[in-house]
mmCIF file of C-alpha atoms in Angstrom:
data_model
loop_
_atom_site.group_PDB
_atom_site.id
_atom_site.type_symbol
_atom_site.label_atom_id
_atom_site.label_comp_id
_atom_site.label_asym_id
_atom_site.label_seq_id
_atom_site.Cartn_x
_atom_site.Cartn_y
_atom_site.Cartn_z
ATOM 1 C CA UNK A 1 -2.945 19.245 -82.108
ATOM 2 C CA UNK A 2 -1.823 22.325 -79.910
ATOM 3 C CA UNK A 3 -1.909 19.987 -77.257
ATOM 4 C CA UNK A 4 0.158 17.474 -78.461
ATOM 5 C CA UNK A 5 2.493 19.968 -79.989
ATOM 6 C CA UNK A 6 2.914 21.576 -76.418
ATOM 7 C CA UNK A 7 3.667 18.405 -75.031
ATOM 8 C CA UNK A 8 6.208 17.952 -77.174
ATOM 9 C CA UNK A 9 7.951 20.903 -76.599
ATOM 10 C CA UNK A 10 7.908 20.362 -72.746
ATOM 11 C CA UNK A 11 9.238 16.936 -73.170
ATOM 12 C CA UNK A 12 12.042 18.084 -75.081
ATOM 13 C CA UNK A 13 12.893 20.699 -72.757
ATOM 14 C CA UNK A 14 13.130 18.219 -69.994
ATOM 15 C CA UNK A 15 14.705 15.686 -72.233
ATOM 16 C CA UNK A 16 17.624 18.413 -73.070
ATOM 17 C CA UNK A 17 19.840 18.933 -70.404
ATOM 18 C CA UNK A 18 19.609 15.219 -69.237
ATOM 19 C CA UNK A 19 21.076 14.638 -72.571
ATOM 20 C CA UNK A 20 23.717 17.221 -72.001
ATOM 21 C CA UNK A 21 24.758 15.803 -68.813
ATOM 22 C CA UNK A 22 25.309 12.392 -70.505
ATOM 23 C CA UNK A 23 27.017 13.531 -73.109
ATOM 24 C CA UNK A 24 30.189 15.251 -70.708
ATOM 25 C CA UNK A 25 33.102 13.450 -70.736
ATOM 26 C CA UNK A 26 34.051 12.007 -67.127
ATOM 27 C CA UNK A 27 37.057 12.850 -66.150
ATOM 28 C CA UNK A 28 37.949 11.011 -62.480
ATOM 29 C CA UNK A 29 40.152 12.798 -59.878
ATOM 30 C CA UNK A 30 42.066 11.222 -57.354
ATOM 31 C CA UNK A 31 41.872 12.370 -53.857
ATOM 32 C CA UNK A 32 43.680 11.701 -50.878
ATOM 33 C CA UNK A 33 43.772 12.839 -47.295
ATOM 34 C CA UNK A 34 45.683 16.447 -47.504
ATOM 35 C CA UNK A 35 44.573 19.031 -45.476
ATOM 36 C CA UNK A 36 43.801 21.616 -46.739
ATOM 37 C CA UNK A 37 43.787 20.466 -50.331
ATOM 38 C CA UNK A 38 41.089 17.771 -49.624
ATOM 39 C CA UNK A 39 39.711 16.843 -46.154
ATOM 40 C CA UNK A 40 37.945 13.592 -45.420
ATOM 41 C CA UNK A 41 38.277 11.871 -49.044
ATOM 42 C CA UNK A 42 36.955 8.885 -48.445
ATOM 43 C CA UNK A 43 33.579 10.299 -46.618
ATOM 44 C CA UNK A 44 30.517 11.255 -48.266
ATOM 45 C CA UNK A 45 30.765 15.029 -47.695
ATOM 46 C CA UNK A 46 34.724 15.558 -48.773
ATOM 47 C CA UNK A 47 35.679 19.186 -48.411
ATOM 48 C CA UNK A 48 38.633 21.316 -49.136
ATOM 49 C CA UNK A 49 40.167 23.367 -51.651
ATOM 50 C CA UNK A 50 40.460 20.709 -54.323
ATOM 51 C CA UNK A 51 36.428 20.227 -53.511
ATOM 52 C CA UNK A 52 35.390 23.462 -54.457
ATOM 53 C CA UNK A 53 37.977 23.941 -57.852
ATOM 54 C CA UNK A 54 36.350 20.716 -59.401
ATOM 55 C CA UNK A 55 33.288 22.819 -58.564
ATOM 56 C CA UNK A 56 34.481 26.029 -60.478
ATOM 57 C CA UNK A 57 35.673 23.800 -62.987
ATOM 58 C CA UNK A 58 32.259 21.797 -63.661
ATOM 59 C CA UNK A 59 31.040 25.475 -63.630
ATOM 60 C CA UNK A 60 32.851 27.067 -65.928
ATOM 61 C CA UNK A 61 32.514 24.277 -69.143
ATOM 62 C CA UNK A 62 29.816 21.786 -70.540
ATOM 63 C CA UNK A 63 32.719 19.178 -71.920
ATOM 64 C CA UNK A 64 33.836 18.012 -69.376
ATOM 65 C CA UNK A 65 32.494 16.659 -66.162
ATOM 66 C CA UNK A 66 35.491 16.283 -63.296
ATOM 67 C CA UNK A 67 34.202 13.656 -60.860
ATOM 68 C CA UNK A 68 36.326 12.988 -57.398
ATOM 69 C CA UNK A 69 37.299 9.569 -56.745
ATOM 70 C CA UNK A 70 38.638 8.699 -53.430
ATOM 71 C CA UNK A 71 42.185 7.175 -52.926
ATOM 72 C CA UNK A 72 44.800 7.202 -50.364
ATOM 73 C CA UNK A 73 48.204 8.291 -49.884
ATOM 74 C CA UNK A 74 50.285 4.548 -50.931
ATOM 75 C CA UNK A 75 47.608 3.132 -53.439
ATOM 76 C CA UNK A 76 47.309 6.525 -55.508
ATOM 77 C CA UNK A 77 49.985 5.259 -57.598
ATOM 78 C CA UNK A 78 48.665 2.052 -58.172
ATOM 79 C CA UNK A 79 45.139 3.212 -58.939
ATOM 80 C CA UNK A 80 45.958 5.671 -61.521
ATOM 81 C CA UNK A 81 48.400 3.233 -63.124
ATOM 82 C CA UNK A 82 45.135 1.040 -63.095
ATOM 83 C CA UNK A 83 42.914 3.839 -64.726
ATOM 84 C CA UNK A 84 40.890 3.960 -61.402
ATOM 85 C CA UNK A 85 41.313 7.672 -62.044
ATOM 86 C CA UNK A 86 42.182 10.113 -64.928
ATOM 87 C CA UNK A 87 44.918 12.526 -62.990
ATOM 88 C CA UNK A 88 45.562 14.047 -59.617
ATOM 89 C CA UNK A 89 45.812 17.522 -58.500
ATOM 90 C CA UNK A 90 48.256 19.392 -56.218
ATOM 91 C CA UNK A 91 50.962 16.558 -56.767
ATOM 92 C CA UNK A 92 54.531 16.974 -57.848
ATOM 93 C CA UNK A 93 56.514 14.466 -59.605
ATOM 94 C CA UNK A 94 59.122 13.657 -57.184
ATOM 95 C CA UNK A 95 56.661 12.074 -55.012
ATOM 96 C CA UNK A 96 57.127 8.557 -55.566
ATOM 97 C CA UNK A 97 55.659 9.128 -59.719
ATOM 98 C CA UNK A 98 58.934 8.937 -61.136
ATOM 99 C CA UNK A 99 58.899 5.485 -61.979
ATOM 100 C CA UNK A 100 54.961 6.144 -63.662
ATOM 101 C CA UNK A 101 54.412 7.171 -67.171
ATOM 102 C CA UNK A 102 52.173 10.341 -66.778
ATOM 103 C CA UNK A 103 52.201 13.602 -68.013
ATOM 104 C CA UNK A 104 52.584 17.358 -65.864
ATOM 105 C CA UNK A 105 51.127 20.724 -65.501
ATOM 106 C CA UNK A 106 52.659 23.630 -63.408
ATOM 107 C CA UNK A 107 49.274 24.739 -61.571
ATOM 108 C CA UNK A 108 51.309 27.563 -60.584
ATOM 109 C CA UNK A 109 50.251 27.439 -56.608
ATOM 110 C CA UNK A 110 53.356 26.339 -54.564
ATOM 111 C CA UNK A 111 53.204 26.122 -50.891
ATOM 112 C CA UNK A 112 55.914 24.639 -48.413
ATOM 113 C CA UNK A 113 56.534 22.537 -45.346
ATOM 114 C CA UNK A 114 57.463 23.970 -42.180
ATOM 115 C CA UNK A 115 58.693 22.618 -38.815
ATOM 116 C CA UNK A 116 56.822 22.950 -36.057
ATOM 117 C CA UNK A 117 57.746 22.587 -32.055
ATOM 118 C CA UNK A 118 56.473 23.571 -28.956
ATOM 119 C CA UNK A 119 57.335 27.293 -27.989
ATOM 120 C CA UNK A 120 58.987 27.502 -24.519
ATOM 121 C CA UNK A 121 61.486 29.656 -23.150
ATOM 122 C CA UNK A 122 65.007 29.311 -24.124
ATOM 123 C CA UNK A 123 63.843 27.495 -27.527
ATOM 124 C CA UNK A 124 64.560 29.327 -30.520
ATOM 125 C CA UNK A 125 65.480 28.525 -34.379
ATOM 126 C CA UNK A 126 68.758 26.674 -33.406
ATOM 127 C CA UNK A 127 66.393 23.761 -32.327
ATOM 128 C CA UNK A 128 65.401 22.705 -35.833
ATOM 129 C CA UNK A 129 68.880 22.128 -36.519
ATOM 130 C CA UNK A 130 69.580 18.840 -35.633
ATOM 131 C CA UNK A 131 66.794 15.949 -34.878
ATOM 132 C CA UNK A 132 68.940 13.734 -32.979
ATOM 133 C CA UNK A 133 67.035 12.460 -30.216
ATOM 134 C CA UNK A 134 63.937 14.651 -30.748
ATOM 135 C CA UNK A 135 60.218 12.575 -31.564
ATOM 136 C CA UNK A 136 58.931 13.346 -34.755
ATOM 137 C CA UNK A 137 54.894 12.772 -35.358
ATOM 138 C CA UNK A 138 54.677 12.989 -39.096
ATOM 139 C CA UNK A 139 52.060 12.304 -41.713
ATOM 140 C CA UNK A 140 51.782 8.431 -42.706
ATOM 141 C CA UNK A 141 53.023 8.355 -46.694
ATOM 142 C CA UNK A 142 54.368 11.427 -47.105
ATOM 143 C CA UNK A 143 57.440 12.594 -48.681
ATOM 144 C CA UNK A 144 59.863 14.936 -46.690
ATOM 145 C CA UNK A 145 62.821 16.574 -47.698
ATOM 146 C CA UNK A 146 64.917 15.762 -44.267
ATOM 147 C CA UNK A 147 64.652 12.258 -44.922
ATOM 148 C CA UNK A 148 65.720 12.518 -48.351
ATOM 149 C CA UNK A 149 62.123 11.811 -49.315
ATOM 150 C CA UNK A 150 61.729 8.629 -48.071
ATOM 151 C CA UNK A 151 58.537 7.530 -47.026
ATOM 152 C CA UNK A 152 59.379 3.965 -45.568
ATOM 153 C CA UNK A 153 57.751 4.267 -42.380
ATOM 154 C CA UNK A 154 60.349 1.284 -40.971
ATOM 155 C CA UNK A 155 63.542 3.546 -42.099
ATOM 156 C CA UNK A 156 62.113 6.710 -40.536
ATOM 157 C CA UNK A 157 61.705 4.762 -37.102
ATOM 158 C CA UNK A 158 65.167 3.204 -37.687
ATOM 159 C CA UNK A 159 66.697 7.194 -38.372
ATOM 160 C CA UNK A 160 64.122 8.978 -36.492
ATOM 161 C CA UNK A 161 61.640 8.539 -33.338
ATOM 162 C CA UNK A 162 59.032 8.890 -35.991
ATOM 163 C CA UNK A 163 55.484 8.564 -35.072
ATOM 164 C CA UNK A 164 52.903 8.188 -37.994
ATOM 165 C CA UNK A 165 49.461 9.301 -38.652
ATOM 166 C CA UNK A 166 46.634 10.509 -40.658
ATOM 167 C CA UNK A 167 45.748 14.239 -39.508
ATOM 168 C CA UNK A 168 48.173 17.386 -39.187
ATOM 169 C CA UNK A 169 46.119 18.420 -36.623
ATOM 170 C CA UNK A 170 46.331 15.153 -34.073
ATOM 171 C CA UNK A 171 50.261 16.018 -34.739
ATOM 172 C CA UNK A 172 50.167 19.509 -33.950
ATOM 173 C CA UNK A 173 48.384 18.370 -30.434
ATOM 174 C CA UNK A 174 51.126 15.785 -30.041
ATOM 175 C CA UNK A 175 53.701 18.700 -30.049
ATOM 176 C CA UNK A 176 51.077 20.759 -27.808
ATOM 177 C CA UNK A 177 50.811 18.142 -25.259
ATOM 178 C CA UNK A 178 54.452 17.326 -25.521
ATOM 179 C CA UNK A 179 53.994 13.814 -26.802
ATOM 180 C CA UNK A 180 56.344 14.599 -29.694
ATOM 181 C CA UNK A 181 59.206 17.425 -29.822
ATOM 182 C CA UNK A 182 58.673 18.273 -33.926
ATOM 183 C CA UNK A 183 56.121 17.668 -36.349
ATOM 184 C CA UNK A 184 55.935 18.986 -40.233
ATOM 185 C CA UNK A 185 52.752 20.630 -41.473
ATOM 186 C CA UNK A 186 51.971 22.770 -44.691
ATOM 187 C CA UNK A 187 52.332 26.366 -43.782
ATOM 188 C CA UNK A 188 48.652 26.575 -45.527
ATOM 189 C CA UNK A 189 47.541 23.905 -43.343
ATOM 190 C CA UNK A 190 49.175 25.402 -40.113
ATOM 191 C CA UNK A 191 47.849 29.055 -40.956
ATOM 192 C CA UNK A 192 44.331 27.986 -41.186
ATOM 193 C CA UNK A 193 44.632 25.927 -37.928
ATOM 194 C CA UNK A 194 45.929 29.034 -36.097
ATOM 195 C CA UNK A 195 43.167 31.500 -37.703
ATOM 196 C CA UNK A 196 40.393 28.923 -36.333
ATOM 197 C CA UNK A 197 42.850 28.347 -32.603
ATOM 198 C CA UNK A 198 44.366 31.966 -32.318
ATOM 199 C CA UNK A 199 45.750 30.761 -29.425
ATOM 200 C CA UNK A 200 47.947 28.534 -30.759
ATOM 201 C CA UNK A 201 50.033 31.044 -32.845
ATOM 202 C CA UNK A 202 51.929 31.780 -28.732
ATOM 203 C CA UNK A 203 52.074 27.999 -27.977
ATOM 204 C CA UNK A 204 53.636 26.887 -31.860
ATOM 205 C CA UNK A 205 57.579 27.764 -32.444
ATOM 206 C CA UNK A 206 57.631 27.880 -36.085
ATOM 207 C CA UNK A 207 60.891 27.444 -37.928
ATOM 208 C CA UNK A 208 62.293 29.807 -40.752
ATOM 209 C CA UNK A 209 63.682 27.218 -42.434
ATOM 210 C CA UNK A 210 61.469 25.366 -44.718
ATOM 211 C CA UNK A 211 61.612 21.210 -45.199
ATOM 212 C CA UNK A 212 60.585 21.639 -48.875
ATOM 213 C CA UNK A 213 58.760 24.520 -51.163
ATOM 214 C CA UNK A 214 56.853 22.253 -53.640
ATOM 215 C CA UNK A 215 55.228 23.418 -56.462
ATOM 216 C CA UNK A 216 51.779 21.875 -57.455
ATOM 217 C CA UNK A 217 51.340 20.526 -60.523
ATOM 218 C CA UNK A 218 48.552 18.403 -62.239
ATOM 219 C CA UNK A 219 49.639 14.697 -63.234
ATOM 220 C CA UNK A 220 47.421 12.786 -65.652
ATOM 221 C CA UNK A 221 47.796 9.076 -66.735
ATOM 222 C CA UNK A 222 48.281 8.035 -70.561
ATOM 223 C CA UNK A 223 44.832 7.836 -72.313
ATOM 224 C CA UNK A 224 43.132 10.394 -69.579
ATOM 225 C CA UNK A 225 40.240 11.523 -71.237
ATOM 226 C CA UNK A 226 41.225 15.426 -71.377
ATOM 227 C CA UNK A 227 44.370 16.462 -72.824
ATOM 228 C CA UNK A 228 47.362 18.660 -71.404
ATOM 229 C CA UNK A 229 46.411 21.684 -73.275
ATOM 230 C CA UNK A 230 43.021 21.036 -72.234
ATOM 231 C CA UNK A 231 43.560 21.150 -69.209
ATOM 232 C CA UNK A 232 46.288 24.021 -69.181
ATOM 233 C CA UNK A 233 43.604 26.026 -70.886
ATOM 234 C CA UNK A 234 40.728 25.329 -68.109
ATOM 235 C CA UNK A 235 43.228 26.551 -66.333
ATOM 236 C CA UNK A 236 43.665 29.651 -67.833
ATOM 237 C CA UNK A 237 40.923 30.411 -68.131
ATOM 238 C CA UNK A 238 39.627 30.261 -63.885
ATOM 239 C CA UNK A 239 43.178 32.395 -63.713
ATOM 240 C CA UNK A 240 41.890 35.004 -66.209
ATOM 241 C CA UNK A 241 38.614 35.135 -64.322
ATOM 242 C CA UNK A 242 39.911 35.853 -60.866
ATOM 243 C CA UNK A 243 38.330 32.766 -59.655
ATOM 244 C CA UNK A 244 41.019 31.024 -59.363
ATOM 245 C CA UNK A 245 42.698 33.477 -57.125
ATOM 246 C CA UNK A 246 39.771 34.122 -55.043
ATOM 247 C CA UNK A 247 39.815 30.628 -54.555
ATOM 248 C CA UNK A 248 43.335 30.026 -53.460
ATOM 249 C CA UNK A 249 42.929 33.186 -51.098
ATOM 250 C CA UNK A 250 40.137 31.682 -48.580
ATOM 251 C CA UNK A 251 43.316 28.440 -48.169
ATOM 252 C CA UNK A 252 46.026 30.900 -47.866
ATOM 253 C CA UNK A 253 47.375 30.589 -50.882
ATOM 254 C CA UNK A 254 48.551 32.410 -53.686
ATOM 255 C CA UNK A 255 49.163 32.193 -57.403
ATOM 256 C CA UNK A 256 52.926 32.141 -57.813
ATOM 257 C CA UNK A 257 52.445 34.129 -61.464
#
């Protein structure tokens, strides 16, 4: 009987968490190509800061389970509108979601777009100031401010020698290896590059002037599994931990309250 008894108990030990697991809610993230935010989506070992906060959020809570699920930069809207995924992190409305019922949350992590040319002598801030008959290499799908945040890539050849693709750091090398004059990276994105290519930070003329300061926020589709206030407390609560601003420190960034 002992036996039995201890088998029982075993069983049900192993039985427990399994049934744990299953009962989470999923919650699917969209993800697109955004160094540093998320790096390599689409592969089976995605990294990047948005990697390791569904990590400290899976961490910190039994509810909810937040699951990434790859997308790219011009289907995101479609496949949230579709319930592919729940919501998307470090987004901001006026990227194309206008038109989308969803709902927002201030993460309260802003970062900003800089412009970035090739340092050489003679060259100083006054070259940012007009882009007429300068090559731009910018990021395919993306929103900037100088174009009055349209991402059409035929109008931006039409207004601009634009030149698309899918890595800030094959642009910064354009401007390196003077295949482009200008490019536009995330001052996260370009501090990181020059900590791991010191240098760079001699070769880069960085301008003062910023294209856009966004301000992250979470967007989540009607019906997403987990609530605003949910969410807003999750938040909270990695803030009130220090967590969150450990985090955000290794991607050089900070909380902006």
């Amino acid at each position: 009987m002992r036996a039995i008894l201890k088998t029982f108990l075993l069983l049900t030990l192993l039985w427990l968490p399994a049934q744990l697991v299953f009962a989470q809610t999923i919650v699917n993230v969209g993800a697109y190509n955004f160094p540093p935010y998320i790096i390599q989506a689409e592969s089976d070992n995605p990294s990047g800061l948005l990697i390791d906060l569904l990590e400290l959020l899976n961490q910190q809570q039994t509810e909810f389970r937040f699951v990434l699920v790859p997308t790219s930069v011009t289907r995101r809207y479609q496949d949230m509108a579709s319930g592919r995924f729940d919501l998307i992190a470090f987004e901001s409305a006026a990227w194309g979601w206008q038109a989308q019922p969803h709902q927002s949350l201030d993460m309260g992590i802003s970062d900003a777009d800089v412009y970035v040319a090739k340092a050489q002598p003679g060259r100083d801030q006054r070259y940012f100031d007009s882009f007429a008959g300068k090559r731009l290499a910018l990021y395919a799908g993306f929103h900037y401010a100088f174009a009055g945040f349209n991402a059409d890539r035929d109008v931006m050849r039409q207004h601009y020698q634009a030149e698309f693709s899918y890595s800030h750091e094959s642009n910064l090398l354009r401007v390196l290896f003077d295949r482009s004059d200008i490019t536009v990276a995330s001052q996260s994105f370009l501090n990181i590059f020059i900590e791991q290519n010191p240098k760079s930070a001699e070769q880069f003329l960085v301008s003062t002037k910023q294209d856009q300061v966004y301000h992250h926020q979470v967007l989540l589709r009607p019906g997403a599994p987990i609530r605003l206030d949910q969410m807003r407390a999750l938040r909270s609560q990695l803030r009130e931990s220090g967590q969150l601003d450990a985090l955000l420190q290794r991607y050089h960034l900070h909380l902006d309250y």
